[in-house]
Backbone as CSV, one residue per row, in Angstrom:
resi,resn,N_x,N_y,N_z,CA_x,CA_y,CA_z,C_x,C_y,C_z
1,MET,-116.057,12.971,-219.037,-116.120,13.954,-220.255,-117.722,15.267,-219.137
2,LEU,-117.007,16.045,-218.754,-117.710,17.793,-218.294,-118.654,17.880,-218.767
3,VAL,-120.800,17.822,-218.826,-121.393,18.358,-218.746,-121.555,20.202,-218.109
4,GLU,-122.797,20.148,-218.501,-123.342,21.673,-217.744,-124.013,21.188,-216.659
5,SER,-124.651,20.261,-216.602,-125.249,20.240,-215.361,-124.519,20.352,-213.820
6,GLY,-123.158,20.085,-214.185,-122.282,19.642,-213.278,-122.308,17.825,-212.949
7,HIS,-122.497,17.471,-213.242,-122.545,15.242,-213.354,-121.659,15.406,-214.485
8,ASP,-121.078,13.788,-214.222,-119.507,13.291,-215.407,-121.209,12.682,-216.176
9,ASP,-120.408,12.453,-217.142,-120.942,11.575,-218.695,-121.879,10.254,-217.493
10,ASP,-121.101,9.639,-216.604,-122.194,8.866,-215.962,-123.029,9.318,-215.480
11,GLY,-123.477,10.446,-215.093,-124.124,11.140,-213.950,-124.079,11.360,-212.563
12,SER,-123.035,10.896,-212.012,-122.172,11.199,-210.982,-122.045,12.474,-210.814
13,GLU,-121.971,13.536,-209.804,-121.042,14.287,-209.220,-119.896,14.444,-208.793
14,ASN,-119.860,15.757,-209.474,-118.438,16.047,-210.008,-117.897,17.576,-209.314
15,ASP,-116.628,17.209,-209.043,-116.516,19.339,-207.592,-115.888,19.583,-208.902
16,SER,-116.020,19.935,-209.983,-115.951,20.539,-210.676,-115.915,22.075,-211.733
17,THR,-116.870,22.642,-210.908,-117.319,23.818,-210.673,-116.671,25.294,-210.166
18,PRO,-116.708,25.918,-210.179,-115.594,27.101,-209.528,-116.169,26.793,-207.841
19,LEU,-117.362,27.188,-207.871,-116.867,27.073,-206.179,-116.846,26.200,-204.916
20,ALA,-117.133,24.571,-206.222,-116.495,23.535,-205.422,-114.565,23.987,-204.594
21,HIS,-114.092,24.911,-205.464,-112.489,24.742,-205.354,-112.781,25.576,-203.753
22,MET,-113.504,26.247,-203.339,-113.519,27.185,-202.293,-113.641,27.218,-201.389
23,ASN,-113.766,26.004,-201.173,-114.200,25.150,-199.051,-112.807,25.854,-198.485
24,ASP,-112.154,25.662,-199.395,-110.704,26.310,-198.101,-110.300,27.875,-197.417
25,LEU,-110.916,28.205,-198.746,-110.852,29.605,-198.397,-110.771,30.538,-197.495
26,LYS,-110.443,30.855,-196.847,-110.768,31.433,-196.075,-110.207,33.107,-195.496
27,THR,-110.695,34.283,-195.834,-109.535,35.445,-195.097,-109.494,36.199,-194.255
28,SER,-107.995,35.282,-193.495,-108.224,35.479,-192.589,-107.544,36.810,-192.134
29,SER,-107.388,37.887,-193.135,-107.247,39.068,-192.790,-108.372,39.724,-192.760
30,LEU,-109.488,39.480,-192.545,-110.086,40.344,-192.722,-110.996,39.722,-191.193
31,VAL,-111.854,40.833,-190.575,-112.142,41.287,-189.523,-113.722,40.906,-189.484
32,ASP,-114.401,39.516,-188.634,-115.664,39.015,-188.903,-116.673,40.390,-188.627
33,SER,-117.648,40.501,-189.383,-118.359,41.469,-188.863,-119.426,41.646,-188.056
34,PRO,-119.137,43.219,-187.224,-120.059,43.183,-186.215,-121.786,42.873,-186.390
35,GLU,-122.084,42.583,-187.697,-123.945,42.215,-187.735,-123.707,41.226,-187.165
36,GLN,-123.365,39.968,-187.455,-123.138,38.720,-186.933,-123.307,39.034,-185.248
37,PHE,-123.072,40.169,-184.388,-123.235,40.079,-182.974,-123.655,41.282,-182.507
38,SER,-124.375,41.812,-183.241,-125.348,43.130,-182.761,-126.626,43.016,-182.383
39,SER,-127.223,43.329,-181.601,-128.676,43.687,-181.715,-129.487,44.146,-182.316
40,TRP,-131.143,44.042,-182.548,-131.283,43.464,-183.575,-132.042,45.311,-183.483
41,PHE,-131.170,46.310,-182.898,-132.203,47.250,-183.549,-130.952,47.974,-184.141
42,ASP,-130.060,48.026,-183.400,-128.251,48.097,-184.270,-128.450,47.637,-185.608
43,LYS,-128.649,45.821,-185.876,-129.171,45.561,-187.280,-130.524,46.744,-188.079
44,LEU,-131.159,46.608,-186.891,-132.285,47.545,-187.920,-131.889,48.999,-187.933
45,THR,-131.409,49.832,-187.828,-131.213,50.674,-188.348,-129.574,50.556,-188.569
46,PHE,-128.621,49.442,-188.589,-127.432,49.388,-189.721,-126.307,50.114,-188.943
47,LEU,-126.667,50.293,-187.706,-125.593,50.472,-186.650,-124.020,49.752,-186.082
48,TRP,-124.482,49.292,-186.877,-123.459,47.619,-186.980,-121.930,48.253,-187.767
49,LEU,-122.182,49.246,-188.879,-121.804,49.692,-189.976,-121.379,51.091,-190.064
50,THR,-121.582,50.957,-188.855,-121.202,53.069,-188.799,-119.338,53.224,-188.301
51,ASN,-119.087,51.765,-187.887,-117.132,52.350,-188.222,-116.532,51.839,-189.788
52,LEU,-117.100,51.049,-190.236,-116.631,51.075,-191.780,-117.371,52.577,-192.350
53,LEU,-118.310,53.154,-192.431,-118.986,53.838,-192.753,-117.637,55.095,-192.436
54,ARG,-117.455,55.724,-191.392,-116.451,56.400,-190.582,-115.114,56.527,-191.172
55,ARG,-115.121,55.105,-191.692,-113.342,55.448,-191.880,-114.025,55.442,-193.943
56,GLY,-114.640,55.212,-194.184,-115.164,55.177,-195.610,-115.029,56.762,-195.690
57,ALA,-115.504,58.047,-194.743,-116.015,59.373,-194.670,-114.331,59.485,-194.658
58,ALA,-113.378,58.458,-193.930,-112.097,59.867,-193.182,-110.932,59.345,-195.377
59,LYS,-110.949,58.180,-195.630,-109.553,58.187,-197.069,-111.243,56.461,-197.430
60,PRO,-110.284,56.589,-199.080,-110.747,55.521,-199.415,-111.313,53.899,-198.674
61,ILE,-112.194,53.565,-199.109,-112.305,51.930,-198.737,-111.639,50.861,-199.624
62,ASN,-110.186,50.171,-199.078,-109.800,49.123,-199.568,-110.619,47.683,-199.286
63,SER,-109.945,46.336,-199.928,-110.667,45.829,-199.537,-110.318,45.181,-198.069
64,SER,-109.034,45.855,-198.052,-109.088,44.900,-196.623,-109.316,45.470,-195.691
65,ASP,-110.102,46.779,-195.339,-110.918,47.517,-195.017,-112.111,46.565,-194.391
66,LEU,-113.330,46.196,-195.737,-114.166,44.856,-195.459,-114.124,44.246,-194.708
67,TYR,-115.327,43.164,-194.143,-115.840,42.713,-192.742,-115.698,41.606,-193.702
68,ASN,-115.225,40.346,-192.639,-116.028,38.994,-193.862,-117.053,39.051,-193.636
69,LEU,-117.699,37.953,-194.647,-119.624,37.311,-194.628,-119.669,36.664,-193.598
70,LYS,-120.805,36.777,-193.299,-121.502,35.762,-192.856,-121.187,34.273,-193.457
71,PRO,-121.073,33.508,-192.811,-121.014,32.091,-193.248,-122.480,31.888,-194.501
72,SER,-123.128,32.172,-193.922,-124.147,31.655,-195.026,-124.835,32.942,-195.605
73,ASP,-123.651,33.188,-196.092,-123.370,34.911,-196.786,-122.175,34.442,-198.525
74,VAL,-121.840,33.184,-197.767,-120.962,33.177,-198.461,-121.545,31.398,-199.752
75,PRO,-121.155,32.333,-201.187,-121.271,31.771,-201.921,-121.622,30.465,-201.660
76,VAL,-120.139,29.575,-201.258,-119.843,28.002,-200.496,-120.884,27.174,-200.279
77,HIS,-121.957,27.893,-199.323,-122.723,27.726,-198.531,-123.989,27.246,-199.308
78,ASN,-124.094,28.525,-199.912,-125.379,28.468,-200.785,-125.253,27.528,-201.534
79,TRP,-123.673,27.085,-202.463,-123.793,26.413,-203.490,-123.956,24.818,-202.851
80,LYS,-123.517,24.607,-201.711,-124.161,23.210,-201.174,-124.829,22.720,-201.007
81,ARG,-125.502,23.901,-200.300,-127.479,24.604,-199.726,-128.384,23.505,-200.865
82,TYR,-127.732,24.050,-202.457,-128.555,23.902,-203.731,-128.240,22.361,-204.568
83,GLN,-126.487,22.015,-203.633,-126.053,20.919,-204.643,-127.517,19.854,-204.025
84,LYS,-127.653,19.614,-202.029,-128.030,19.099,-201.590,-129.632,18.720,-202.376
85,TYR,-130.513,19.862,-202.791,-131.358,19.684,-203.201,-131.525,19.102,-205.556
86,ARG,-130.602,19.413,-205.253,-130.585,18.970,-207.002,-130.754,17.639,-207.888
87,LYS,-131.062,17.386,-207.942,-131.254,15.812,-208.593,-131.694,15.667,-210.176
88,PRO,-130.829,15.340,-210.963,-130.956,15.294,-212.146,-133.170,15.162,-212.667
89,GLY,-133.539,15.940,-213.829,-134.814,15.862,-214.151,-135.315,16.940,-213.668
90,ARG,-134.566,17.475,-211.935,-135.743,18.091,-211.611,-135.690,19.747,-212.222
91,SER,-136.606,20.505,-211.975,-136.979,21.373,-212.485,-135.895,22.776,-211.520
92,LEU,-135.305,23.793,-211.805,-134.812,24.550,-211.369,-136.069,25.358,-210.441
93,ILE,-136.969,25.612,-210.359,-138.203,26.160,-209.809,-138.653,25.413,-208.735
94,VAL,-138.109,24.347,-208.215,-138.686,23.306,-207.447,-137.169,23.081,-206.974
95,THR,-135.533,22.644,-207.558,-135.353,23.243,-206.613,-134.652,24.369,-206.056
96,LEU,-134.929,25.202,-206.445,-134.757,25.975,-206.108,-135.960,26.533,-203.974
97,GLY,-136.721,26.263,-204.977,-137.895,26.290,-203.708,-137.448,25.333,-202.509
98,LEU,-137.357,24.519,-202.978,-136.288,23.485,-201.580,-135.397,23.901,-201.430
99,THR,-134.514,24.240,-202.271,-133.518,24.783,-200.642,-132.936,25.705,-200.285
100,TYR,-134.006,26.945,-200.441,-134.919,27.936,-199.667,-136.029,28.174,-199.260
101,ALA,-136.739,26.973,-199.365,-138.322,26.767,-198.491,-137.914,27.113,-196.797
102,PRO,-137.036,26.854,-196.387,-137.386,28.107,-194.696,-137.467,29.685,-195.057
103,GLU,-136.498,30.178,-195.898,-136.840,31.876,-195.653,-138.173,32.036,-196.728
104,LEU,-138.133,31.542,-197.609,-139.235,31.447,-198.597,-140.820,31.309,-197.795
105,LEU,-141.397,30.384,-196.593,-141.957,30.175,-195.821,-141.909,31.375,-194.412
106,ALA,-140.729,32.247,-194.267,-140.779,32.432,-193.231,-141.036,33.737,-193.744
107,GLN,-140.839,34.553,-195.038,-140.916,36.018,-195.503,-143.088,35.596,-196.180
108,PHE,-143.320,34.566,-196.326,-144.957,34.229,-196.364,-145.300,34.842,-195.126
109,ALA,-145.042,33.724,-194.467,-145.648,34.269,-193.067,-145.952,35.774,-192.354
110,LEU,-144.246,36.268,-192.876,-144.768,37.269,-192.388,-145.391,38.712,-193.488
111,THR,-145.830,38.553,-194.384,-146.149,38.712,-195.332,-147.729,39.124,-195.042
112,MET,-147.996,37.540,-194.630,-149.924,37.725,-193.807,-149.385,38.101,-193.114
113,VAL,-148.478,39.298,-192.122,-148.739,39.252,-190.757,-149.065,40.150,-191.247
114,LEU,-148.673,41.085,-191.986,-148.389,42.234,-192.205,-149.714,43.207,-193.551
115,CYS,-149.965,42.049,-194.267,-151.608,42.326,-194.739,-152.696,41.949,-193.622
116,VAL,-152.863,41.455,-192.917,-153.573,41.324,-192.010,-153.252,42.498,-190.374
117,SER,-152.427,42.357,-190.676,-152.506,44.226,-189.716,-152.670,45.368,-190.372
118,ARG,-151.807,45.029,-191.539,-152.542,46.010,-192.175,-154.511,46.817,-192.640
119,PHE,-155.005,45.622,-192.778,-156.456,45.530,-193.109,-157.460,45.157,-191.767
120,ALA,-156.486,45.071,-190.780,-157.058,44.853,-189.729,-157.649,46.416,-188.741
121,ASN,-156.812,47.358,-189.266,-156.501,48.742,-188.410,-158.352,49.139,-189.584
122,PRO,-158.420,49.413,-190.139,-159.924,50.108,-191.081,-161.278,49.275,-191.004
123,PHE,-160.676,48.228,-190.532,-161.607,47.193,-191.099,-162.146,47.402,-188.453
124,PHE,-161.485,47.226,-187.979,-161.708,47.525,-186.583,-162.481,49.013,-186.262
125,LEU,-161.741,49.605,-186.578,-162.728,51.100,-186.705,-164.051,51.333,-187.442
126,GLN,-164.245,50.716,-188.561,-165.496,50.468,-188.586,-166.550,49.810,-187.996
127,ARG,-166.070,48.636,-187.790,-166.784,48.111,-186.127,-167.196,49.003,-184.890
128,ILE,-165.872,49.965,-184.477,-166.078,50.323,-183.364,-167.277,51.347,-183.647
129,LEU,-167.289,52.575,-184.915,-167.991,53.461,-185.575,-169.407,52.845,-185.755
130,ARG,-169.143,51.592,-185.849,-170.961,51.409,-185.936,-171.864,51.270,-184.814
131,SER,-170.480,51.089,-183.891,-170.961,49.998,-182.352,-171.507,51.771,-182.077
132,ILE,-170.861,53.224,-181.872,-171.697,54.114,-181.254,-171.968,54.718,-181.616
133,GLU,-172.771,54.291,-183.085,-173.830,54.980,-183.897,-175.084,54.554,-183.372
134,PHE,-174.701,52.347,-183.223,-175.498,52.019,-182.420,-176.358,52.344,-181.767
135,THR,-174.800,52.395,-180.471,-175.805,53.124,-179.106,-176.373,54.914,-179.000
136,GLN,-176.068,55.738,-179.983,-176.093,56.667,-179.900,-177.519,56.349,-180.731
137,GLN,-177.980,55.744,-181.227,-179.076,55.585,-181.048,-180.315,54.433,-181.132
138,GLN,-179.692,54.180,-179.797,-181.106,53.422,-178.980,-181.275,54.669,-178.065
């Protein structure tokens, strides 16, 4: 008998989840996304989407006009990552934290860099102004 957690009654893993059966599905009729092969500037400005946007301006876009997703954006990939860290009795928050730890740590590091850079400008401006005032007083 199958229970909601994705485990059989004996506690063993099963492949009865909807995503488990999508392993062999590959939409070969779709072209690979140009995002994977674009420069950082093209990704930053979304220039890799230009052809699709032009096609959409000329006629309605069908599902056959779309690109394949990157492997890391496919639900099966993320489901497998989640399954690797899912253990009975472990909370959802801890499981998700372990699953996406690299992305979360990178986001945290970049957020810290952003915060420091935002507060560095007024801090150093104040130091420069104080040193100018100090030299003028002498």
